[in-house]
Amino acid sequence: MKFWQSVLQGSAFRYTLSAVGAALAAIVGYVAVIVEPGPALSQQTPATPTNQNLLAEGDFESDPRQWVTLWSRESGAASLSLDSGRSFSGAKAIRIEHTAQSDWSLQLGQPQPVQPGDVYEMTAAVWAEGSGNVAICGVLGDQSDQVLHWSYGEKSTSQTLGWQVLSTRMIIPPGVATLTPRLIGRGPAKVWADAITLKLVDKKTFPRPEELPEKLTLANELVTVELLPRDLSFVFSDKRNGLNWRTRPTVQQLIPISFEKKDGVILGAVFHLTNGLELTVQITLEAKSPELLIELAATGPMTESVNFPGSFVTSPGQFLILPVNEGISYPVDDKTISPMEYHLYGGHGLCMAWWGITDLTSGIMAIVETPDDAHVRVPRVDGLLTLAPRWIAQKGAFGYPRRLRIVLFDQGGYVAMCKRYRHYAKEIGLFKTLEEKRAANPNVDLLIGAVNVWCWDQDPVQLCREMQELGIRRILWSNRARPEQIQALNRMNVLTSRYDIYQDVMDPANFPKLRGIHRDWPTEAWPKDIILDARGKWIPGWEVLGKDGQWYPCGVLCDSRAIDYARKRILPELATHPYRCRFIDTTTATPWRECYHPDHPMTRTQSKKWKMELLRFVSEECGLVTGSETGHDAAVPYVHYFEGMMSLGPYRVPDAGRNMIKIWDEVPERVAKFQTGHYYRLPLWELVYHDCVVAHWYWGDYNNKLPSLWDRRDLWNALYGTPPMFMFRKDFWQAHRGRFVRSYQVATPVARATGYVEMLSHRWLTEDHSVQQTEFANGVRVTVNFGDKPFIMEDGFRLEPLSHRFEGLPAELP
């Protein structure tokens, strides 16, 4: 009973996880109370697979309370009864009612003895009503009665239209001795369950560790790569500096089947336990460079992610390098940073398909060559943050081969990583410079060094004229205007633009409930052209507050249909409204999505293709300078600027996308620390793509958004060579005209001078990162002091706090 004594401890979890359990216990928190064994669960594991249902009374034709126990995290929130009015088979089913937002569980008997390699199939017919969900799963325990995994093989569903049969296969991993089936759920719901079965259906045999090679090695003049097949860990050794980089074992999820070295390549096969899927592994070391390619391939369904290789072993003093918007560094020993995860298929994940670890000199980098269904986890292991790849399914299957390129660096740190990725971007066709784009559309030059202005004043001509008279000469006017106003602004060399969007579609049945109807909603797309999920339900998008105080979600336009609506809207409008630019909201911010609509199915890769086709249409066929939200390098060939690349997505002010015009006098701690603080952020995007795309702040996170941080934002613009963004009403402009002029004078000269050239380097000149320096290919060098003390430069120049130094700027800017 030690196993269940640990369970009875509740959320305190006073047991100690074994080494295997620590790796398996990815989802911990469900707790069940078990009574003494009853007759419903067989006490013996069949010696061979059988069709015998080990849950003999899983049809619930008699009172189940002798062998099951219901638990809820909130006392009294759950109730259990027999219901003769609704059943899947027979005359009765059990009914569970749960009223809280927290979790519950229904334990089905006591621990079932199992052996590694046993394959169990569990099924249950469920009927769910309400906002909560229900799932089937098993609890895994070891020989010492310690819990290893609380929800192994979990398969869940939310509200159902009638009975739905859930089914899961659970292959017993090494080190596991017991399996206990159960139902679990979270949130308010009424759940009926019937015809629950647990059967031993197969037995898998896997090689013993001693039957596998102890080590397989690849080497060239620069690096040595060792794979340890018995635990699937790697050792990457850099011969240039003697440093080793290691990954952790992954044998709790993947079982090695076979490995060999053949013709200079490591070939192998592994078995993924929870997917029941065999994968092939190929590891190739480049002949003359410190790089290797890891490729995984499989055919078949994939219900859970594949995590391979394992997480990297990190050491104090190292930094995780992640291209989150412009870029960020996380010290691995920083206890204030919580574990997190980023996807690679949209602007609110990683904006470039790579990540790395460095001590600021040497480092290791992963280029994700197949990023459309990829994540990177940032867990804390042994007290230190680290990085680990995660591969997710393509429409429920493994799909195409997954490739990860590992690159070792003996010098250069994160700058060298950026330059390696810049070369890779050129190789795969993502690289197109602003100079090339200007050759196709001369109006691109109006963008370089132009402040991005969002203002809803009804007389943009007068306001822009006043701004130019005050010295704010180069302007991107982002709000729509009347034809005669657009023509006048064009004569003033203002880059005229307007907002547009091809994502949100509101159900017209909700129109009477709303306070307004967005003029850019393509209402005719409802419901035939919206995205459906795997259950056939439309996915909720942007929510709109109704007259009744309730929120009403839009549907999401399928990316494969968006370009048709853009053609209908943009070209006819340009015939009367001579805009030179257009901002397409959300396209590069929201993730690539899957669509299961029978008329327009779509993988994430196809979603990306159609998103890029929309942007290509706007920039090339419509001949417009084109921007999109947040940013992702998949769009580099097609766009000219991103709104939001300067603003690190996780660290903006709350509700930045809704209440954009609100000025914040109080500074949220996370904004001051990460967004405008000097210790964490990095110009990774600029080091790769400065001469390809102009980066702006987000329209809810602009230069004057938090007046106490205005100076710091201007300095970030100067350091990165990016222009500022202003958002204001006319009265705010009139009250702060001088401050706006000063902002423009600090932020724009470098943007104009370096808009067409590469950023060569970025350095922290002080240990606390308060003094930073960038250099550009045309000789411009910018040094900024974000600190509160003067800094004496090598030539004796005294750089005052919150000040900058420009070197190499031309006397007159074009």
CSV table of C-alpha atoms in Angstrom, one decimal, residues 52-429:
chain,number,residue,atom,x,y,z
A,52,GLN,CA,-10.0,-10.4,-21.5
A,53,ASN,CA,-11.3,-7.1,-20.1
A,54,LEU,CA,-9.4,-6.6,-16.9
A,55,LEU,CA,-12.1,-4.2,-15.7
A,56,ALA,CA,-14.7,-6.9,-15.3
A,57,GLU,CA,-17.4,-4.5,-14.1
A,58,GLY,CA,-16.6,-1.7,-16.5
A,59,ASP,CA,-20.1,-1.9,-17.9
A,60,PHE,CA,-21.4,-0.4,-14.6
A,61,GLU,CA,-24.5,-2.5,-14.4
A,62,SER,CA,-24.0,-2.7,-10.6
A,63,ASP,CA,-23.0,-0.3,-8.0
A,64,PRO,CA,-19.4,0.7,-8.8
A,65,ARG,CA,-18.6,2.3,-5.4
A,66,GLN,CA,-17.1,-0.9,-4.2
A,67,TRP,CA,-14.2,-0.6,-6.6
A,68,VAL,CA,-14.0,3.0,-7.8
A,69,THR,CA,-13.5,6.2,-5.9
A,70,LEU,CA,-14.1,9.7,-7.1
A,71,TRP,CA,-11.8,12.6,-6.0
A,72,SER,CA,-11.9,16.3,-6.7
A,73,ARG,CA,-9.4,18.9,-5.8
A,74,GLU,CA,-12.1,21.1,-4.4
A,75,SER,CA,-13.9,19.3,-1.6
A,76,GLY,CA,-17.5,18.6,-2.5
A,77,ALA,CA,-17.2,19.7,-6.1
A,78,ALA,CA,-17.8,16.2,-7.6
A,79,SER,CA,-20.5,13.7,-7.3
A,80,LEU,CA,-20.9,10.1,-8.6
A,81,SER,CA,-24.1,8.2,-9.4
A,82,LEU,CA,-25.5,5.4,-11.6
A,83,ASP,CA,-27.8,6.7,-14.3
A,84,SER,CA,-30.3,4.3,-15.9
A,85,GLY,CA,-31.7,7.0,-18.2
A,86,ARG,CA,-28.5,7.2,-20.4
A,87,SER,CA,-26.2,4.3,-21.3
A,88,PHE,CA,-23.9,3.3,-24.2
A,89,SER,CA,-24.4,-0.4,-23.7
A,90,GLY,CA,-26.5,-2.3,-21.2
A,91,ALA,CA,-29.0,-0.5,-19.0
A,92,LYS,CA,-26.8,1.9,-17.0
A,93,ALA,CA,-23.8,4.2,-17.0
A,94,ILE,CA,-22.0,6.2,-14.3
A,95,ARG,CA,-22.6,9.9,-14.1
A,96,ILE,CA,-20.0,12.4,-12.7
A,97,GLU,CA,-21.0,16.0,-12.0
A,98,HIS,CA,-18.2,18.4,-11.4
A,99,THR,CA,-18.8,22.1,-10.6
A,100,ALA,CA,-15.4,23.6,-10.1
A,101,GLN,CA,-12.7,24.9,-12.5
A,102,SER,CA,-10.1,22.6,-11.0
A,103,ASP,CA,-9.5,18.9,-11.6
A,104,TRP,CA,-11.1,15.6,-10.6
A,105,SER,CA,-10.4,11.9,-11.1
A,106,LEU,CA,-12.1,8.6,-11.0
A,107,GLN,CA,-9.8,5.7,-10.0
A,108,LEU,CA,-10.7,2.4,-11.5
A,109,GLY,CA,-9.5,-0.3,-9.1
A,110,GLN,CA,-6.0,-0.8,-7.7
A,111,PRO,CA,-2.5,-1.0,-9.3
A,112,GLN,CA,-2.4,-3.7,-12.0
A,113,PRO,CA,1.0,-5.6,-12.2
A,114,VAL,CA,2.6,-5.0,-15.5
A,115,GLN,CA,5.9,-5.7,-17.3
A,116,PRO,CA,8.0,-3.4,-19.6
A,117,GLY,CA,6.9,-3.9,-23.2
A,118,ASP,CA,3.3,-4.8,-22.3
A,119,VAL,CA,0.9,-3.1,-24.6
A,120,TYR,CA,-2.5,-2.2,-22.9
A,121,GLU,CA,-5.5,-0.8,-24.7
A,122,MET,CA,-8.0,1.2,-22.7
A,123,THR,CA,-11.3,2.3,-24.1
A,124,ALA,CA,-14.3,4.2,-22.6
A,125,ALA,CA,-17.5,5.6,-24.0
A,126,VAL,CA,-18.1,9.1,-22.7
A,127,TRP,CA,-20.7,11.8,-23.0
A,128,ALA,CA,-19.7,15.2,-21.9
A,129,GLU,CA,-21.7,18.4,-21.4
A,130,GLY,CA,-20.3,21.7,-20.1
A,131,SER,CA,-17.1,23.6,-20.5
A,132,GLY,CA,-14.9,21.0,-18.8
A,133,ASN,CA,-13.1,18.0,-20.3
A,134,VAL,CA,-12.7,14.3,-19.6
A,135,ALA,CA,-9.9,12.0,-20.4
A,136,ILE,CA,-8.8,8.4,-20.0
A,137,CYS,CA,-5.2,7.5,-18.8
A,138,GLY,CA,-3.1,5.4,-16.5
A,139,VAL,CA,-1.0,6.0,-13.4
A,140,LEU,CA,2.4,4.4,-13.7
A,141,GLY,CA,4.3,3.1,-10.6
A,142,ASP,CA,7.6,1.4,-10.0
A,143,GLN,CA,8.6,-1.6,-7.9
A,144,SER,CA,9.0,0.7,-4.9
A,145,ASP,CA,5.5,1.9,-5.1
A,146,GLN,CA,6.6,5.3,-6.3
A,147,VAL,CA,4.5,7.3,-8.8
A,148,LEU,CA,6.3,7.7,-12.1
A,149,HIS,CA,3.5,9.3,-14.3
A,150,TRP,CA,0.1,10.5,-13.3
A,151,SER,CA,-1.6,10.6,-16.7
A,152,TYR,CA,0.2,8.2,-19.1
A,153,GLY,CA,-1.4,7.8,-22.5
A,154,GLU,CA,-3.9,10.5,-21.8
A,155,LYS,CA,-6.7,10.9,-24.5
A,156,SER,CA,-9.2,13.6,-23.8
A,157,THR,CA,-12.3,15.3,-25.2
A,158,SER,CA,-14.4,18.3,-24.3
A,159,GLN,CA,-18.1,18.7,-24.9
A,160,THR,CA,-19.5,15.9,-27.2
A,161,LEU,CA,-22.5,15.6,-29.3
A,162,GLY,CA,-23.6,12.2,-28.0
A,163,TRP,CA,-21.5,9.3,-27.1
A,164,GLN,CA,-17.8,9.3,-28.1
A,165,VAL,CA,-15.4,6.4,-27.7
A,166,LEU,CA,-12.0,7.3,-26.3
A,167,SER,CA,-9.2,4.8,-26.9
A,168,THR,CA,-5.6,4.8,-25.9
A,169,ARG,CA,-2.7,2.4,-26.2
A,170,MET,CA,-0.1,2.4,-23.4
A,171,ILE,CA,3.2,0.6,-23.9
A,172,ILE,CA,4.8,0.0,-20.5
A,173,PRO,CA,8.2,1.8,-20.3
A,174,PRO,CA,11.3,0.3,-18.6
A,175,GLY,CA,11.3,0.7,-14.8
A,176,VAL,CA,7.5,0.5,-14.5
A,177,ALA,CA,5.8,-2.2,-12.4
A,178,THR,CA,2.2,-1.1,-12.1
A,179,LEU,CA,-0.6,0.5,-14.1
A,180,THR,CA,-3.8,1.9,-12.7
A,181,PRO,CA,-6.5,3.1,-15.2
A,182,ARG,CA,-8.7,6.1,-14.5
A,183,LEU,CA,-10.8,8.9,-15.8
A,184,ILE,CA,-9.7,12.4,-15.2
A,185,GLY,CA,-11.1,15.8,-16.0
A,186,ARG,CA,-10.9,19.5,-15.4
A,187,GLY,CA,-13.5,22.2,-15.3
A,188,PRO,CA,-17.3,22.2,-14.9
A,189,ALA,CA,-18.9,19.3,-16.7
A,190,LYS,CA,-21.5,16.5,-16.6
A,191,VAL,CA,-19.8,13.3,-17.7
A,192,TRP,CA,-21.4,9.9,-18.4
A,193,ALA,CA,-19.1,7.0,-18.8
A,194,ASP,CA,-19.8,3.4,-19.9
A,195,ALA,CA,-18.2,0.3,-21.4
A,196,ILE,CA,-14.7,0.9,-20.0
A,197,THR,CA,-12.2,-1.7,-20.9
A,198,LEU,CA,-8.6,-2.4,-20.2
A,199,LYS,CA,-6.9,-5.2,-22.2
A,200,LEU,CA,-3.4,-6.6,-22.6
A,201,VAL,CA,-3.3,-6.7,-26.4
A,202,ASP,CA,0.4,-7.1,-27.3
A,203,LYS,CA,3.9,-7.5,-26.0
A,204,LYS,CA,6.9,-5.6,-27.3
A,205,THR,CA,10.4,-6.8,-26.9
A,206,PHE,CA,13.3,-4.4,-27.0
A,207,PRO,CA,17.1,-5.0,-27.0
A,208,ARG,CA,18.8,-5.2,-23.7
A,209,PRO,CA,21.3,-2.3,-23.2
A,210,GLU,CA,24.3,-4.7,-23.6
A,211,GLU,CA,23.0,-5.7,-27.0
A,212,LEU,CA,23.5,-2.2,-28.3
A,213,PRO,CA,26.8,-0.5,-29.2
A,214,GLU,CA,28.3,1.4,-26.2
A,215,LYS,CA,29.3,4.4,-28.4
A,216,LEU,CA,29.4,5.4,-32.0
A,217,THR,CA,31.7,8.2,-33.1
A,218,LEU,CA,31.9,10.6,-36.1
A,219,ALA,CA,34.9,13.0,-36.4
A,220,ASN,CA,36.5,15.6,-38.7
A,221,GLU,CA,39.4,18.0,-38.1
A,222,LEU,CA,37.2,20.4,-36.0
A,223,VAL,CA,34.8,18.3,-33.9
A,224,THR,CA,34.0,14.9,-32.6
A,225,VAL,CA,30.4,13.6,-32.2
A,226,GLU,CA,29.6,10.7,-30.0
A,227,LEU,CA,26.2,9.0,-29.8
A,228,LEU,CA,25.6,6.7,-26.8
A,229,PRO,CA,22.9,4.4,-28.2
A,230,ARG,CA,22.1,2.8,-24.8
A,231,ASP,CA,20.6,6.1,-23.4
A,232,LEU,CA,20.4,8.1,-26.7
A,233,SER,CA,22.6,11.0,-25.4
A,234,PHE,CA,25.1,12.9,-27.4
A,235,VAL,CA,28.6,14.4,-26.7
A,236,PHE,CA,29.8,17.1,-29.0
A,237,SER,CA,33.5,17.8,-28.6
A,238,ASP,CA,35.1,20.9,-30.1
A,239,LYS,CA,38.8,20.2,-30.9
A,240,ARG,CA,39.5,23.9,-31.3
A,241,ASN,CA,39.0,24.7,-27.7
A,242,GLY,CA,38.6,21.4,-25.9
A,243,LEU,CA,35.0,22.1,-24.8
A,244,ASN,CA,32.3,19.4,-24.7
A,245,TRP,CA,28.6,19.9,-25.1
A,246,ARG,CA,26.2,17.1,-23.9
A,247,THR,CA,22.6,16.2,-24.2
A,248,ARG,CA,20.6,14.3,-21.6
A,249,PRO,CA,19.3,10.8,-22.2
A,250,THR,CA,15.8,10.3,-23.7
A,251,VAL,CA,15.3,6.6,-23.0
A,252,GLN,CA,12.2,7.3,-20.9
A,253,GLN,CA,10.3,8.2,-24.1
A,254,LEU,CA,12.3,6.6,-26.8
A,255,ILE,CA,13.6,3.0,-26.7
A,256,PRO,CA,16.7,2.3,-28.8
A,257,ILE,CA,16.2,-0.7,-31.2
A,258,SER,CA,19.3,-0.7,-33.3
A,259,PHE,CA,22.3,1.5,-34.2
A,260,GLU,CA,25.3,1.2,-36.5
A,261,LYS,CA,27.9,3.3,-38.3
A,262,LYS,CA,27.8,2.8,-42.0
A,263,ASP,CA,29.7,4.8,-44.7
A,264,GLY,CA,30.6,7.5,-42.2
A,265,VAL,CA,26.9,8.0,-41.1
A,266,ILE,CA,25.2,6.8,-38.0
A,267,LEU,CA,22.0,5.0,-38.7
A,268,GLY,CA,19.5,3.8,-36.1
A,269,ALA,CA,16.0,3.0,-35.1
A,270,VAL,CA,14.1,4.0,-32.0
A,271,PHE,CA,10.6,3.2,-30.7
A,272,HIS,CA,8.4,6.0,-29.3
A,273,LEU,CA,6.4,4.5,-26.5
A,274,THR,CA,3.4,6.7,-26.2
A,275,ASN,CA,3.0,7.0,-30.0
A,276,GLY,CA,3.7,3.3,-30.6
A,277,LEU,CA,5.8,4.5,-33.5
A,278,GLU,CA,9.1,3.3,-34.9
A,279,LEU,CA,11.4,6.1,-36.0
A,280,THR,CA,14.6,6.0,-38.1
A,281,VAL,CA,17.5,8.2,-37.0
A,282,GLN,CA,20.3,9.4,-39.3
A,283,ILE,CA,23.3,11.5,-38.1
A,284,THR,CA,25.6,13.0,-40.6
A,285,LEU,CA,28.7,15.1,-39.8
A,286,GLU,CA,29.9,17.6,-42.4
A,287,ALA,CA,33.3,16.9,-43.8
A,288,LYS,CA,35.0,20.2,-43.3
A,289,SER,CA,32.8,22.2,-40.9
A,290,PRO,CA,31.8,21.9,-37.2
A,291,GLU,CA,28.2,20.9,-38.1
A,292,LEU,CA,26.1,17.8,-38.1
A,293,LEU,CA,22.6,17.0,-39.2
A,294,ILE,CA,20.2,14.9,-37.2
A,295,GLU,CA,17.2,13.6,-39.2
A,296,LEU,CA,14.2,11.7,-37.8
A,297,ALA,CA,11.7,9.9,-40.0
A,298,ALA,CA,8.6,7.8,-39.4
A,299,THR,CA,5.3,6.8,-41.0
A,300,GLY,CA,2.1,6.6,-39.0
A,301,PRO,CA,-0.1,8.3,-36.4
A,302,MET,CA,1.4,10.7,-33.9
A,303,THR,CA,-0.6,11.6,-30.9
A,304,GLU,CA,2.2,13.0,-28.7
A,305,SER,CA,5.2,15.1,-29.4
A,306,VAL,CA,8.7,13.5,-30.0
A,307,ASN,CA,11.4,15.1,-27.9
A,308,PHE,CA,14.8,14.3,-29.5
A,309,PRO,CA,17.6,15.0,-29.0
A,310,GLY,CA,17.3,15.5,-25.2
A,311,SER,CA,17.9,18.7,-23.4
A,312,PHE,CA,21.4,20.2,-23.4
A,313,VAL,CA,23.5,20.1,-20.2
A,314,THR,CA,24.2,23.7,-19.2
A,315,SER,CA,26.6,25.4,-16.8
A,316,PRO,CA,26.6,28.6,-14.7
A,317,GLY,CA,27.7,31.6,-16.6
A,318,GLN,CA,26.1,30.5,-19.9
A,319,PHE,CA,23.2,32.2,-21.7
A,320,LEU,CA,20.3,30.8,-23.7
A,321,ILE,CA,20.0,32.7,-27.0
A,322,LEU,CA,16.5,32.8,-28.4
A,323,PRO,CA,15.3,35.0,-31.4
A,324,VAL,CA,12.1,36.1,-29.6
A,325,ASN,CA,11.2,39.1,-31.8
A,326,GLU,CA,14.5,41.1,-31.8
A,327,GLY,CA,16.1,38.6,-29.5
A,328,ILE,CA,16.7,37.8,-25.9
A,329,SER,CA,19.3,36.1,-23.7
A,330,TYR,CA,18.4,34.1,-20.5
A,331,PRO,CA,21.2,33.4,-18.1
A,332,VAL,CA,20.9,29.7,-17.3
A,333,ASP,CA,21.4,30.3,-13.6
A,334,ASP,CA,18.9,33.2,-13.3
A,335,LYS,CA,16.3,31.9,-10.8
A,336,THR,CA,13.8,34.6,-11.7
A,337,ILE,CA,13.2,33.1,-15.1
A,338,SER,CA,10.4,30.5,-15.2
A,339,PRO,CA,10.4,27.5,-17.6
A,340,MET,CA,8.6,28.2,-20.9
A,341,GLU,CA,8.2,27.0,-24.4
A,342,TYR,CA,8.2,28.7,-27.9
A,343,HIS,CA,6.9,27.5,-31.2
A,344,LEU,CA,8.7,28.2,-34.4
A,345,TYR,CA,5.7,28.7,-36.7
A,346,GLY,CA,4.6,32.3,-36.1
A,347,GLY,CA,5.7,35.7,-34.8
A,348,HIS,CA,4.7,35.1,-31.3
A,349,GLY,CA,7.1,32.2,-31.0
A,350,LEU,CA,10.7,32.3,-32.4
A,351,CYS,CA,10.9,34.7,-35.4
A,352,MET,CA,13.9,32.8,-36.9
A,353,ALA,CA,14.3,29.0,-36.9
A,354,TRP,CA,17.3,28.7,-34.6
A,355,TRP,CA,18.4,28.8,-30.9
A,356,GLY,CA,21.6,28.4,-29.0
A,357,ILE,CA,23.7,28.4,-25.9
A,358,THR,CA,26.9,30.4,-25.3
A,359,ASP,CA,29.3,31.6,-22.7
A,360,LEU,CA,29.6,34.7,-25.0
A,361,THR,CA,32.6,33.2,-26.7
A,362,SER,CA,32.1,29.5,-27.5
A,363,GLY,CA,28.7,28.1,-28.1
A,364,ILE,CA,26.4,25.6,-29.7
A,365,MET,CA,23.5,26.4,-32.0
A,366,ALA,CA,20.6,24.4,-33.4
A,367,ILE,CA,19.2,25.4,-36.9
A,368,VAL,CA,15.8,23.9,-37.2
A,369,GLU,CA,15.6,23.0,-40.9
A,370,THR,CA,12.0,21.8,-40.6
A,371,PRO,CA,10.4,24.5,-38.3
A,372,ASP,CA,6.7,24.3,-39.3
A,373,ASP,CA,5.8,21.7,-36.7
A,374,ALA,CA,8.5,22.4,-34.2
A,375,HIS,CA,8.9,23.9,-30.7
A,376,VAL,CA,11.8,24.5,-28.3
A,377,ARG,CA,11.3,23.9,-24.6
A,378,VAL,CA,13.0,25.9,-22.0
A,379,PRO,CA,12.9,23.7,-18.9
A,380,ARG,CA,14.9,24.0,-15.7
A,381,VAL,CA,17.0,20.8,-15.1
A,382,ASP,CA,19.3,20.4,-12.1
A,383,GLY,CA,18.6,24.0,-11.2
A,384,LEU,CA,19.7,25.5,-14.5
A,385,LEU,CA,17.7,26.6,-17.6
A,386,THR,CA,18.3,24.7,-20.8
A,387,LEU,CA,17.0,24.1,-24.3
A,388,ALA,CA,15.3,21.0,-25.8
A,389,PRO,CA,13.7,20.5,-29.2
A,390,ARG,CA,10.1,19.2,-29.5
A,391,TRP,CA,8.5,17.9,-32.7
A,392,ILE,CA,4.7,18.0,-32.9
A,393,ALA,CA,2.4,16.1,-35.3
A,394,GLN,CA,1.4,17.3,-38.8
A,395,LYS,CA,-2.4,16.7,-38.8
A,396,GLY,CA,-2.1,13.8,-36.4
A,397,ALA,CA,0.8,12.0,-38.1
A,398,PHE,CA,4.6,12.2,-38.1
A,399,GLY,CA,4.5,13.3,-41.7
A,400,TYR,CA,7.7,14.5,-43.3
A,401,PRO,CA,11.3,13.9,-42.0
A,402,ARG,CA,12.4,16.3,-39.2
A,403,ARG,CA,15.9,17.8,-39.4
A,404,LEU,CA,18.0,19.6,-36.9
A,405,ARG,CA,21.4,21.1,-37.7
A,406,ILE,CA,23.8,21.4,-34.8
A,407,VAL,CA,26.7,24.0,-35.1
A,408,LEU,CA,29.6,24.4,-32.7
A,409,PHE,CA,31.4,27.7,-32.3
A,410,ASP,CA,34.8,28.3,-30.7
A,411,GLN,CA,34.5,32.0,-30.9
A,412,GLY,CA,32.0,34.8,-31.7
A,413,GLY,CA,29.1,33.8,-29.4
A,414,TYR,CA,25.7,34.9,-30.4
A,415,VAL,CA,27.0,37.2,-33.1
A,416,ALA,CA,28.6,34.3,-34.9
A,417,MET,CA,25.3,32.3,-34.5
A,418,CYS,CA,23.5,35.2,-36.2
A,419,LYS,CA,26.0,35.3,-39.1
A,420,ARG,CA,25.8,31.5,-39.6
A,421,TYR,CA,22.0,31.8,-39.8
A,422,ARG,CA,22.3,34.8,-42.2
A,423,HIS,CA,24.3,32.5,-44.5
A,424,TYR,CA,21.7,29.8,-44.1
A,425,ALA,CA,18.8,32.2,-44.9
A,426,LYS,CA,20.6,33.1,-48.2
A,427,GLU,CA,21.0,29.4,-49.0
A,428,ILE,CA,17.3,28.6,-48.6
A,429,GLY,CA,15.9,31.7,-50.3
